[in-house]
Every structure is written in structure tokens, then in C-alpha cells.
Amino acid sequence: MSTKDMSVGKPLKVLYAFAVPMIVSVLFQQFYNIADSLIAGNFISDEGNALAAVNAAYPVTVVFIAIGNGFGAGGGVVISRIFGSKNYSRAKTAIKTALINIAFFSLIFTVLGILTNKPLLSLMNSQELGETVYEQSVDYLNIYVYGLGFLFIYNVVSCIFQALGNSKTPLFLLIFSTLFNVAIDIIFVKYLNLGVKGLAWGTFIAQGIACALSLAVLLIHLTKFPKQEENSQNEQIENRKLNKALENSVFSFSTWSSIMLLSLPSVLQNSTVSIGQLFVQSLVNSFGNPNLVAGYGSAFKINYIIISVFLTISNAMATFTSQNIGAKRLDRAKEGLKGGIISMIALALFSTAIYLIFAKNLVALFTSENNAQIIEIGAEFLYILSPFYAVVCIKIIFDGFIRGAGDMAGFTVSTMTDLIIRVGLSYLFVKVFDSGFKGIWWSWPVGWVVGAAVAVIFYISKRWLKTADKLL
């Protein structure tokens, strides 16, 4: 398997050679996520109800995606740390342990999803949007949950590839599954007239194929894993015995403990942020305006395209930091952080300009009927948020560094601060602003500013130095 030792070479060049395929991958993943909304708005003619239904269900799907990403992130940090130390036999065992772990939790969350979908939509005031929108949202989520195992395993396998410095394989698999998903969605909706259910079944099938392919590729290439390095001739016999035992081991409780030590905070942090979004969606739904839900949901997905790019660079920074700490190259980790900050700010400023100029054009892609209210609402959301992208990218890159160093407490506090402020102020500002919902939009920048300050403070405090060696 093509892997990358990120402890050698020019730090910034190595970081972005690794990150660029991940960025392309996440752009396809975002297109994968918004495809249902695009198709619903352009191929289902029901006065925007289908678009509103998919957008109303979207925050719930984000919770599940966040949980899968949390398990992947935790396992990825452990595997990349072990790989960085060149303990390849132990890395193999860690990979197998991570796969068994996510298979178990996939079953648990599938059952929970089946039991909680309808109550969640009710708590989010989805019934305020009308019976048609509500029932379509329920149908969409019920089918979506059946494929959670596919989603979780695929996300973890992608994180494993990335932890080993291989960001190209997940990209190729994702491109295939995204294009397949779009094609089958259009067939189900336009030609078979399956409506919102067709979108959900298309996603289910595409996720299943992506999961099977990615898992097969990983298991095949594990047989081509690098040979274990040995430190001296006197240690060769002892190392061979240990490595042979590790090669044959499919599960390690000590490695599982390390994975869970990082996964649980990541899952908690990711899911809590997504659950916070459920509260915001509930507030938006309470206005009882399907056009508001459609406009907000469409703009949220457009906004999340650039946020996901920032998060991807942050994940690359976490892997880069983790591998270099594993290789005892703290100087390289810091150098990569400095270069990452400069380049991310440049990207943020460019993205701000694009969104300010083309906001209405981008939102209009989601509605074939050129609904003026949907476009205006969505564009205003982007006008308010995009000038603050430079702030949020600073927060996200520092989050990646301290997470890669193993300071999950600092990472969690930084993110939770942003979340609590953003959700809390949305309920306060909705009463302050005349239009109500504009106050919700303004709560985002305030949360980003405070969250960025907290992340920088945790880095300056150097508490991450105390956690850097604990996972070795």
C-alpha cells in the first residue's frame, strides 16, 4: 500500500502533498452530501416541499456522520502515531482493532437511529412545516439509517488510509461512489418517480458499494505492509517473536483502549456540535416557513463546503503532528503549523470573495423554480458568515494541531465553547433582530471568534506538550 512517512521532507510541502487529495476528496464528499438537495430541488416538482424535507432531515444525518468521523479521527491518531514510530506490526493490529470496534458501534447506532428518527424530527418542530414535508423527512431518514454501518465503516477506513499517509485511495473510491450516487438518484427520482424515498435508497446503495470496495482494498493491501524495522542484531530474535504475535493478532485491548481514549471525546465533541445544529434547525423550523428551511439548508451546505476544506486541512495537520511527535520531531510539527496558518488564511480570504460575489447564484442552484425568497434567505446567510472565514480557519488549524498532539481536553473545550455560544446566542438573537431568523445567522461569527481565541490560548499554554508522549 502507498503510505507516507511525514517525518521527512519539507514540512509544508509534505503536509499539502498529503492534504490536497484529502481536500479534493472532501469536496466530492460535500457534493455527495448535497446531491440529494440539488436533485430534490430540480427534479421533484412539489413547490419546494421535497427540498425542505431533505434539508430538514439533513441535521440528523450530520449527527450520524459526525459520530462516524469521531471514531475515525480517534483511531486515525493512534494508528498514525504508531506508524510514525515505524512499529508496523503493531500498526496492523491497531487497524484490525479499529475495524472491529467500528463494526460493533455501527450495530448500536443503527438500532438507536431506527428508534429515534421520528422523535428527533418532532423535537425539531418539523411538523410546523406541514404534514407533507414532515412525512417525507421521516421516510428519508428511515431508509438512510439502514446504511449507517456502510457509512461508519467507510469513514473509518478512509481515516486509516489517511493515518498511513495515503490520501489518494479514499479519493478515488469517493469519486466513484459520488458519481454513482448522483446517477442512481436521478434514475430513481426522474425516471422511476420514487421521490424523496428514491434519494434515500440511492444514498444507501452508493454507501454500501463504497464501503465494500474501500474495505476490500484495505484488507488486500495490508498484506503488502512495510516490513518491521529492527533496531539491532541482538534484538532481532525477540522482535521477530513479538512481531509474529502482532501479525496474527486481530484485536488488542491496549490499542483499543488508546483508540477509545481519543475516539470518545471526538465522538462526543462531533456529535454534540451536530446536536447543537439540531437545536438551531428546530429554531428555524419553528417559523413554519418551508422556504426559510429550504434557503437556510441550501446555504448551510454551501457554507459547509469551505468549512469542510478547513476541517480537512486540520485533519491533515493532526496526522502530520501525530506522526512527527511519534518520530520525536516536534520542530517539524511546529513548522508545519506555521505554514498551514498562512496558507489557510489566504484560502479563507479567497473563499470570502467568491461567496460575497456569487452567493445568490450558488443558492439558486438548489431551486429549479428560481424561488426568490429561498435565494434571498440563503444568500443573506452567506453574506453574514463568509467575512469571518479567516477567523474560523485559525480556530480549526490550531484545533488540528492540539488534537494531533493528543490534547483532547483542549480540543474539546475549544469546540464546545464555540458550540455553546453559537446555539445560546441564536435563541437570544432571534428575539433581538426584527426579522428573527437573521439573529440566528449572526450567532455563528460570534461563536467562531470566541472559539478561535480559546484554541490559540490552549496552544500558547503548551499543555499539549504534556500529552504528546502518552499514546506511544
Short mmCIF file of C-alpha atoms in Angstrom, two decimals:
data_model
loop_
_atom_site.label_atom_id
_atom_site.label_comp_id
_atom_site.label_asym_id
_atom_site.label_seq_id
_atom_site.Cartn_x
_atom_site.Cartn_y
_atom_site.Cartn_z
CA MET A 1 0.00 0.00 0.00
CA SER A 2 1.22 3.50 -0.77
CA THR A 3 2.00 5.10 2.60
CA LYS A 4 3.76 8.30 3.53
CA ASP A 5 6.29 8.92 6.28
CA MET A 6 5.53 12.57 7.15
CA SER A 7 8.55 12.93 9.45
CA VAL A 8 10.90 13.56 6.49
CA GLY A 9 10.96 16.17 3.72
CA LYS A 10 9.99 19.85 3.70
CA PRO A 11 7.15 20.15 6.26
CA LEU A 12 4.76 22.38 4.30
CA LYS A 13 5.31 20.51 1.05
CA VAL A 14 4.75 17.16 2.77
CA LEU A 15 1.67 18.49 4.57
CA TYR A 16 -0.04 19.73 1.42
CA ALA A 17 1.04 16.84 -0.78
CA PHE A 18 -0.92 14.79 1.74
CA ALA A 19 -3.74 17.31 2.22
CA VAL A 20 -4.60 18.15 -1.41
CA PRO A 21 -6.03 14.71 -2.27
CA MET A 22 -7.97 14.90 1.01
CA ILE A 23 -9.34 18.32 0.02
CA VAL A 24 -10.44 17.06 -3.38
CA SER A 25 -11.94 14.07 -1.59
CA VAL A 26 -13.92 16.19 0.86
CA LEU A 27 -15.20 18.39 -1.98
CA PHE A 28 -16.58 15.28 -3.63
CA GLN A 29 -17.94 14.19 -0.26
CA GLN A 30 -19.75 17.50 0.12
CA PHE A 31 -21.14 17.15 -3.36
CA TYR A 32 -22.19 13.65 -2.31
CA ASN A 33 -23.99 15.16 0.70
CA ILE A 34 -25.69 17.98 -1.19
CA ALA A 35 -26.62 15.89 -4.23
CA ASP A 36 -29.92 14.88 -2.62
CA SER A 37 -30.86 18.54 -2.09
CA LEU A 38 -29.85 19.53 -5.62
CA ILE A 39 -31.84 16.69 -7.14
CA ALA A 40 -34.83 17.27 -4.85
CA GLY A 41 -34.95 20.96 -5.77
CA ASN A 42 -34.53 20.41 -9.51
CA PHE A 43 -36.29 17.12 -10.30
CA ILE A 44 -39.16 16.88 -7.79
CA SER A 45 -41.91 19.38 -8.60
CA ASP A 46 -43.84 19.88 -5.36
CA GLU A 47 -43.40 23.61 -4.64
CA GLY A 48 -40.16 23.13 -2.71
CA ASN A 49 -41.56 20.59 -0.23
CA ALA A 50 -39.05 17.89 -1.20
CA LEU A 51 -36.12 20.30 -0.84
CA ALA A 52 -37.43 21.42 2.54
CA ALA A 53 -37.90 17.79 3.62
CA VAL A 54 -34.34 16.77 2.71
CA ASN A 55 -32.90 19.92 4.33
CA ALA A 56 -34.99 19.36 7.48
CA ALA A 57 -33.59 15.81 7.75
CA TYR A 58 -30.04 16.86 6.97
CA PRO A 59 -29.00 17.89 10.53
CA VAL A 60 -29.93 14.41 11.78
CA THR A 61 -27.78 12.77 9.11
CA VAL A 62 -24.95 15.12 10.09
CA VAL A 63 -25.12 13.76 13.64
CA PHE A 64 -24.52 10.24 12.34
CA ILE A 65 -21.75 11.41 10.01
CA ALA A 66 -20.12 13.23 12.93
CA ILE A 67 -20.20 10.09 15.07
CA GLY A 68 -18.56 8.04 12.32
CA ASN A 69 -15.94 10.74 11.79
CA GLY A 70 -15.27 10.84 15.52
CA PHE A 71 -14.44 7.14 15.64
CA GLY A 72 -12.32 7.54 12.52
CA ALA A 73 -10.43 10.51 13.94
CA GLY A 74 -9.66 8.72 17.22
CA GLY A 75 -8.42 5.58 15.50
CA GLY A 76 -6.51 7.63 12.95
CA VAL A 77 -4.44 9.49 15.55
CA VAL A 78 -3.46 6.23 17.28
CA ILE A 79 -2.61 4.45 14.03
CA SER A 80 -0.64 7.41 12.64
CA ARG A 81 1.32 7.69 15.91
CA ILE A 82 2.23 4.00 15.78
CA PHE A 83 3.04 4.21 12.08
CA GLY A 84 5.21 7.28 12.72
CA SER A 85 7.23 5.28 15.24
CA LYS A 86 7.72 2.63 12.49
CA ASN A 87 6.17 -0.14 14.60
CA TYR A 88 4.46 -1.67 11.55
CA SER A 89 3.31 -4.92 13.14
CA ARG A 90 1.59 -3.06 15.93
CA ALA A 91 0.05 -0.71 13.34
CA LYS A 92 -1.51 -3.72 11.58
CA THR A 93 -3.08 -4.88 14.81
CA ALA A 94 -4.33 -1.36 15.51
CA ILE A 95 -6.03 -1.25 12.09
CA LYS A 96 -7.81 -4.56 12.70
CA THR A 97 -8.83 -3.39 16.17
CA ALA A 98 -10.26 -0.16 14.77
CA LEU A 99 -12.33 -2.08 12.20
CA ILE A 100 -13.77 -4.46 14.79
CA ASN A 101 -14.54 -1.52 17.05
CA ILE A 102 -16.49 0.41 14.41
CA ALA A 103 -18.41 -2.69 13.28
CA PHE A 104 -19.67 -3.11 16.85
CA PHE A 105 -20.71 0.53 17.24
CA SER A 106 -22.35 0.51 13.80
CA LEU A 107 -24.88 -2.01 15.07
CA ILE A 108 -25.60 0.04 18.18
CA PHE A 109 -26.19 3.31 16.34
CA THR A 110 -28.28 1.68 13.63
CA VAL A 111 -30.70 0.46 16.29
CA LEU A 112 -30.66 3.84 18.03
CA GLY A 113 -31.30 5.59 14.73
CA ILE A 114 -34.32 3.43 13.94
CA LEU A 115 -35.78 4.17 17.39
CA THR A 116 -35.08 7.93 17.48
CA ASN A 117 -35.60 9.26 13.94
CA LYS A 118 -39.24 10.23 14.25
CA PRO A 119 -38.98 11.65 17.79
CA LEU A 120 -35.99 13.76 16.72
CA LEU A 121 -37.87 15.26 13.79
CA SER A 122 -40.80 16.03 16.07
CA LEU A 123 -38.50 17.72 18.61
CA MET A 124 -37.06 19.80 15.75
CA ASN A 125 -40.51 21.26 15.03
CA SER A 126 -40.55 19.61 11.60
CA GLN A 127 -44.34 19.21 11.83
CA GLU A 128 -44.59 23.01 11.72
CA LEU A 129 -43.55 22.76 8.06
CA GLY A 130 -46.66 20.79 7.14
CA GLU A 131 -47.59 17.12 7.06
CA THR A 132 -46.14 16.56 3.58
CA VAL A 133 -42.68 17.85 4.48
CA TYR A 134 -42.69 16.00 7.80
CA GLU A 135 -43.66 12.62 6.34
CA GLN A 136 -41.11 12.92 3.56
CA SER A 137 -38.39 13.69 6.13
CA VAL A 138 -39.37 10.62 8.15
CA ASP A 139 -39.28 8.40 5.05
CA TYR A 140 -35.87 9.75 4.05
CA LEU A 141 -34.30 9.19 7.49
CA ASN A 142 -35.78 5.71 7.98
CA ILE A 143 -34.06 4.48 4.83
CA TYR A 144 -30.86 6.45 5.49
CA VAL A 145 -30.35 4.79 8.88
CA TYR A 146 -30.29 1.31 7.33
CA GLY A 147 -26.97 2.25 5.71
CA LEU A 148 -25.24 3.59 8.84
CA GLY A 149 -22.94 0.57 9.01
CA PHE A 150 -21.75 1.30 5.48
CA LEU A 151 -21.20 4.97 6.34
CA PHE A 152 -19.30 4.28 9.59
CA ILE A 153 -17.00 1.61 8.17
CA TYR A 154 -16.22 3.66 5.06
CA ASN A 155 -15.34 6.73 7.16
CA VAL A 156 -13.06 4.74 9.46
CA VAL A 157 -11.33 3.02 6.53
CA SER A 158 -10.73 6.43 4.94
CA CYS A 159 -9.21 7.70 8.20
CA ILE A 160 -6.98 4.61 8.33
CA PHE A 161 -5.68 5.29 4.82
CA GLN A 162 -5.01 8.91 5.79
CA ALA A 163 -3.31 7.92 9.04
CA LEU A 164 -0.85 5.91 6.95
CA GLY A 165 -0.16 8.90 4.73
CA ASN A 166 -2.29 7.56 1.85
CA SER A 167 -4.89 10.16 0.94
CA LYS A 168 -5.27 9.16 -2.72
CA THR A 169 -7.01 5.79 -2.33
CA PRO A 170 -10.00 7.23 -0.38
CA LEU A 171 -10.24 9.96 -3.02
CA PHE A 172 -10.56 7.53 -5.94
CA LEU A 173 -13.15 5.47 -4.07
CA LEU A 174 -15.15 8.55 -3.13
CA ILE A 175 -15.14 9.93 -6.68
CA PHE A 176 -16.57 6.65 -7.93
CA SER A 177 -19.25 6.42 -5.21
CA THR A 178 -20.24 10.09 -5.62
CA LEU A 179 -20.76 9.85 -9.36
CA PHE A 180 -22.61 6.56 -8.91
CA ASN A 181 -24.82 8.11 -6.21
CA VAL A 182 -25.78 11.06 -8.40
CA ALA A 183 -26.57 8.81 -11.36
CA ILE A 184 -28.73 6.39 -9.39
CA ASP A 185 -30.50 9.26 -7.58
CA ILE A 186 -31.50 10.81 -10.89
CA ILE A 187 -32.73 7.44 -12.21
CA PHE A 188 -34.79 6.77 -9.07
CA VAL A 189 -36.29 10.28 -8.95
CA LYS A 190 -36.64 11.42 -12.57
CA TYR A 191 -37.41 8.14 -14.31
CA LEU A 192 -38.88 5.89 -11.58
CA ASN A 193 -40.70 8.73 -9.77
CA LEU A 194 -39.71 7.46 -6.31
CA GLY A 195 -39.44 10.99 -4.91
CA VAL A 196 -37.59 11.56 -1.64
CA LYS A 197 -37.52 7.80 -0.95
CA GLY A 198 -35.58 7.35 -4.20
CA LEU A 199 -32.93 9.79 -2.94
CA ALA A 200 -32.55 7.82 0.28
CA TRP A 201 -32.30 4.44 -1.48
CA GLY A 202 -29.75 5.87 -3.91
CA THR A 203 -27.59 7.02 -0.99
CA PHE A 204 -27.98 3.63 0.71
CA ILE A 205 -26.80 1.72 -2.37
CA ALA A 206 -23.90 4.09 -3.11
CA GLN A 207 -22.66 3.96 0.52
CA GLY A 208 -22.84 0.16 0.51
CA ILE A 209 -20.72 -0.12 -2.62
CA ALA A 210 -18.19 2.46 -1.33
CA CYS A 211 -17.90 0.60 1.97
CA ALA A 212 -17.35 -2.81 0.34
CA LEU A 213 -14.75 -1.50 -2.10
CA SER A 214 -12.77 0.50 0.47
CA LEU A 215 -12.70 -2.36 2.96
CA ALA A 216 -11.60 -4.84 0.29
CA VAL A 217 -8.79 -2.56 -0.89
CA LEU A 218 -7.57 -2.00 2.67
CA LEU A 219 -7.55 -5.72 3.56
CA ILE A 220 -5.75 -6.62 0.33
CA HIS A 221 -3.06 -4.01 0.81
CA LEU A 222 -2.48 -4.94 4.44
CA THR A 223 -0.70 -7.97 3.05
CA LYS A 224 1.79 -5.59 1.40
CA PHE A 225 2.51 -3.62 4.56
CA PRO A 226 6.12 -2.48 5.15
CA LYS A 227 8.41 -4.93 6.93
CA GLN A 228 9.06 -4.27 10.59
CA GLU A 229 12.33 -2.46 11.26
CA GLU A 230 14.67 -3.96 13.85
CA ASN A 231 16.99 -1.87 15.98
CA SER A 232 19.99 -4.17 16.42
CA GLN A 233 21.16 -7.71 15.73
CA ASN A 234 20.76 -8.68 19.40
CA GLU A 235 17.11 -7.68 19.34
CA GLN A 236 16.18 -9.43 16.10
CA ILE A 237 15.10 -12.78 17.58
CA GLU A 238 12.98 -11.18 20.29
CA ASN A 239 11.47 -8.66 17.84
CA ARG A 240 10.58 -11.38 15.34
CA LYS A 241 8.66 -13.31 18.00
CA LEU A 242 6.80 -10.19 19.09
CA ASN A 243 6.08 -9.08 15.53
CA LYS A 244 4.81 -12.54 14.58
CA ALA A 245 2.41 -12.45 17.51
CA LEU A 246 1.21 -8.99 16.47
CA GLU A 247 0.84 -10.06 12.84
CA ASN A 248 -1.52 -12.86 13.88
CA SER A 249 -3.44 -10.74 16.37
CA VAL A 250 -6.78 -9.32 15.22
CA PHE A 251 -7.58 -7.37 18.38
CA SER A 252 -5.53 -5.62 21.05
CA PHE A 253 -7.23 -4.42 24.23
CA SER A 254 -4.44 -1.95 24.99
CA THR A 255 -4.68 -0.47 21.50
CA TRP A 256 -8.47 -0.48 21.72
CA SER A 257 -8.20 1.49 24.98
CA SER A 258 -5.99 4.08 23.27
CA ILE A 259 -8.40 4.31 20.33
CA MET A 260 -11.39 4.77 22.64
CA LEU A 261 -9.47 7.30 24.73
CA LEU A 262 -9.31 9.52 21.66
CA SER A 263 -12.48 8.37 19.88
CA LEU A 264 -14.95 9.02 22.68
CA PRO A 265 -14.00 12.70 23.10
CA SER A 266 -14.05 13.07 19.30
CA VAL A 267 -17.44 11.37 19.04
CA LEU A 268 -18.78 13.43 21.94
CA GLN A 269 -17.38 16.64 20.50
CA ASN A 270 -18.52 15.96 16.92
CA SER A 271 -21.95 14.70 17.86
CA THR A 272 -22.52 17.49 20.38
CA VAL A 273 -21.74 20.07 17.72
CA SER A 274 -24.15 18.32 15.36
CA ILE A 275 -26.80 18.04 18.07
CA GLY A 276 -26.33 21.76 18.63
CA GLN A 277 -27.18 22.17 14.97
CA LEU A 278 -30.39 20.24 15.64
CA PHE A 279 -31.41 22.96 18.10
CA VAL A 280 -30.66 25.64 15.52
CA GLN A 281 -32.65 23.71 12.89
CA SER A 282 -35.51 23.40 15.36
CA LEU A 283 -35.45 27.16 15.80
CA VAL A 284 -35.52 27.67 12.03
CA ASN A 285 -38.35 25.14 11.63
CA SER A 286 -40.40 26.91 14.30
CA PHE A 287 -41.06 29.76 11.86
CA GLY A 288 -43.22 27.30 9.87
CA ASN A 289 -41.87 28.53 6.54
CA PRO A 290 -40.68 25.81 4.10
CA ASN A 291 -38.91 28.47 2.01
CA LEU A 292 -36.90 29.55 5.06
CA VAL A 293 -35.89 25.93 5.72
CA ALA A 294 -35.04 25.41 2.05
CA GLY A 295 -32.98 28.62 1.85
CA TYR A 296 -31.17 28.08 5.12
CA GLY A 297 -30.48 24.41 4.42
CA SER A 298 -29.12 25.16 0.96
CA ALA A 299 -26.87 27.98 2.21
CA PHE A 300 -25.73 25.87 5.17
CA LYS A 301 -24.47 23.22 2.76
CA ILE A 302 -22.74 25.82 0.58
CA ASN A 303 -21.11 27.29 3.68
CA TYR A 304 -20.05 23.86 4.86
CA ILE A 305 -18.15 23.24 1.62
CA ILE A 306 -15.40 25.67 2.65
CA ILE A 307 -15.67 24.76 6.33
CA SER A 308 -15.13 21.12 5.38
CA VAL A 309 -11.98 22.12 3.45
CA PHE A 310 -10.69 23.87 6.58
CA LEU A 311 -11.53 20.78 8.64
CA THR A 312 -9.73 18.57 6.13
CA ILE A 313 -6.55 20.62 6.38
CA SER A 314 -6.98 20.42 10.15
CA ASN A 315 -7.21 16.62 9.93
CA ALA A 316 -4.07 16.59 7.80
CA MET A 317 -2.40 18.76 10.42
CA ALA A 318 -3.45 16.30 13.13
CA THR A 319 -1.91 13.38 11.21
CA PHE A 320 1.22 15.41 10.39
CA THR A 321 1.59 16.47 14.02
CA SER A 322 0.94 12.98 15.35
CA GLN A 323 3.43 11.28 13.03
CA ASN A 324 6.16 13.83 13.77
CA ILE A 325 5.62 13.58 17.51
CA GLY A 326 5.82 9.81 17.13
CA ALA A 327 9.13 10.32 15.30
CA LYS A 328 10.33 12.77 18.01
CA ARG A 329 10.28 15.69 15.50
CA LEU A 330 8.42 18.39 17.42
CA ASP A 331 10.24 21.12 15.47
CA ARG A 332 8.72 19.85 12.22
CA ALA A 333 5.25 19.80 13.75
CA LYS A 334 5.52 23.47 14.72
CA GLU A 335 6.91 24.44 11.31
CA GLY A 336 4.00 22.70 9.60
CA LEU A 337 1.57 24.60 11.82
CA LYS A 338 3.03 28.00 10.85
CA GLY A 339 2.86 27.24 7.13
CA GLY A 340 -0.65 25.84 7.50
CA ILE A 341 -1.93 29.01 9.17
CA ILE A 342 -0.61 31.30 6.42
CA SER A 343 -1.99 29.20 3.58
CA MET A 344 -5.37 28.70 5.25
CA ILE A 345 -5.87 32.42 5.80
CA ALA A 346 -5.15 33.03 2.12
CA LEU A 347 -7.72 30.38 1.19
CA ALA A 348 -10.24 31.90 3.60
CA LEU A 349 -9.93 35.37 2.06
CA PHE A 350 -10.36 33.95 -1.45
CA SER A 351 -13.44 31.98 -0.37
CA THR A 352 -14.96 35.06 1.26
CA ALA A 353 -14.64 36.97 -2.01
CA ILE A 354 -16.25 34.15 -4.02
CA TYR A 355 -19.19 33.78 -1.64
CA LEU A 356 -19.84 37.52 -1.39
CA ILE A 357 -19.91 37.86 -5.18
CA PHE A 358 -21.77 34.69 -6.16
CA ALA A 359 -23.97 33.93 -3.11
CA LYS A 360 -27.29 34.26 -4.96
CA ASN A 361 -26.07 32.25 -7.93
CA LEU A 362 -24.95 29.42 -5.68
CA VAL A 363 -28.22 29.23 -3.73
CA ALA A 364 -30.20 29.39 -6.98
CA LEU A 365 -28.64 26.04 -7.99
CA PHE A 366 -30.91 24.35 -5.44
CA THR A 367 -34.22 25.51 -6.87
CA SER A 368 -35.38 25.00 -10.46
CA GLU A 369 -38.33 27.30 -9.80
CA ASN A 370 -35.98 30.24 -9.07
CA ASN A 371 -37.83 30.93 -5.82
CA ALA A 372 -36.84 34.49 -4.88
CA GLN A 373 -37.42 34.03 -1.14
CA ILE A 374 -35.29 30.89 -0.95
CA ILE A 375 -32.46 32.61 -2.83
CA GLU A 376 -32.62 35.80 -0.75
CA ILE A 377 -32.64 33.97 2.58
CA GLY A 378 -29.78 31.69 1.63
CA ALA A 379 -27.66 34.50 0.18
CA GLU A 380 -28.03 36.62 3.32
CA PHE A 381 -26.79 33.71 5.43
CA LEU A 382 -23.62 33.59 3.29
CA TYR A 383 -23.21 37.39 3.33
CA ILE A 384 -23.10 37.35 7.15
CA LEU A 385 -20.86 34.31 7.67
CA SER A 386 -18.28 34.45 4.88
CA PRO A 387 -16.39 37.57 6.08
CA PHE A 388 -15.43 35.60 9.20
CA TYR A 389 -13.84 32.62 7.42
CA ALA A 390 -10.31 33.83 8.28
CA VAL A 391 -11.26 33.65 11.96
CA VAL A 392 -12.75 30.18 11.89
CA CYS A 393 -9.84 28.76 9.87
CA ILE A 394 -7.42 29.91 12.60
CA LYS A 395 -9.52 28.09 15.19
CA ILE A 396 -9.70 24.93 13.10
CA ILE A 397 -5.96 24.70 12.30
CA PHE A 398 -4.98 25.11 15.97
CA ASP A 399 -7.61 22.51 16.88
CA GLY A 400 -5.93 20.08 14.47
CA PHE A 401 -2.51 20.64 16.00
CA ILE A 402 -3.54 20.15 19.62
CA ARG A 403 -5.65 17.10 18.67
CA GLY A 404 -2.68 15.56 16.86
CA ALA A 405 -0.60 16.17 20.00
CA GLY A 406 -3.18 14.23 22.00
CA ASP A 407 -4.64 17.17 23.95
CA MET A 408 -8.24 16.12 23.55
CA ALA A 409 -9.35 18.19 26.54
CA GLY A 410 -8.13 21.39 24.91
CA PHE A 411 -9.61 20.39 21.57
CA THR A 412 -12.97 19.61 23.15
CA VAL A 413 -13.13 22.81 25.22
CA SER A 414 -12.30 24.92 22.16
CA THR A 415 -15.06 23.35 20.09
CA MET A 416 -17.63 23.25 22.86
CA THR A 417 -17.10 26.93 23.60
CA ASP A 418 -17.92 27.78 20.00
CA LEU A 419 -20.97 25.50 20.08
CA ILE A 420 -22.44 26.74 23.36
CA ILE A 421 -22.08 30.37 22.40
CA ARG A 422 -23.43 29.81 18.89
CA VAL A 423 -26.51 27.86 19.98
CA GLY A 424 -27.19 30.00 23.03
CA LEU A 425 -26.94 33.28 21.15
CA SER A 426 -29.13 32.00 18.32
CA TYR A 427 -32.04 31.73 20.79
CA LEU A 428 -31.21 35.15 22.22
CA PHE A 429 -30.60 36.98 18.94
CA VAL A 430 -33.77 35.61 17.36
CA LYS A 431 -35.66 37.85 19.79
CA VAL A 432 -33.39 40.86 19.28
CA PHE A 433 -33.40 41.13 15.48
CA ASP A 434 -36.56 42.39 13.78
CA SER A 435 -36.64 39.59 11.20
CA GLY A 436 -35.95 36.94 13.84
CA PHE A 437 -34.04 34.42 11.81
CA LYS A 438 -31.23 36.88 10.91
CA GLY A 439 -30.24 36.78 14.56
CA ILE A 440 -29.58 33.05 14.15
CA TRP A 441 -27.13 33.80 11.33
CA TRP A 442 -25.20 36.36 13.44
CA SER A 443 -24.66 33.90 16.30
CA TRP A 444 -22.22 31.93 14.11
CA PRO A 445 -19.48 34.60 13.76
CA VAL A 446 -19.59 35.39 17.48
CA GLY A 447 -19.07 31.71 18.35
CA TRP A 448 -16.21 31.45 15.85
CA VAL A 449 -14.38 34.47 17.30
CA VAL A 450 -14.54 33.21 20.88
CA GLY A 451 -13.72 29.62 19.86
CA ALA A 452 -10.64 30.80 17.93
CA ALA A 453 -9.41 32.74 20.96
CA VAL A 454 -9.78 29.65 23.16
CA ALA A 455 -7.92 27.41 20.68
CA VAL A 456 -4.99 29.84 20.45
CA ILE A 457 -4.84 30.13 24.24
CA PHE A 458 -4.61 26.34 24.60
CA TYR A 459 -1.75 26.25 22.10
CA ILE A 460 0.15 29.09 23.80
CA SER A 461 -0.30 27.42 27.20
CA LYS A 462 1.70 24.41 25.86
CA ARG A 463 -0.41 21.96 27.85
CA TRP A 464 -0.34 19.78 24.71
CA LEU A 465 3.34 19.07 25.44
CA LYS A 466 2.25 17.05 28.49
CA THR A 467 0.02 14.78 26.42
CA ALA A 468 2.29 14.34 23.39
CA ASP A 469 4.08 11.20 24.61
CA LYS A 470 1.22 9.41 26.37
CA LEU A 471 -0.06 7.41 23.40
CA LEU A 472 3.27 5.90 22.35
#
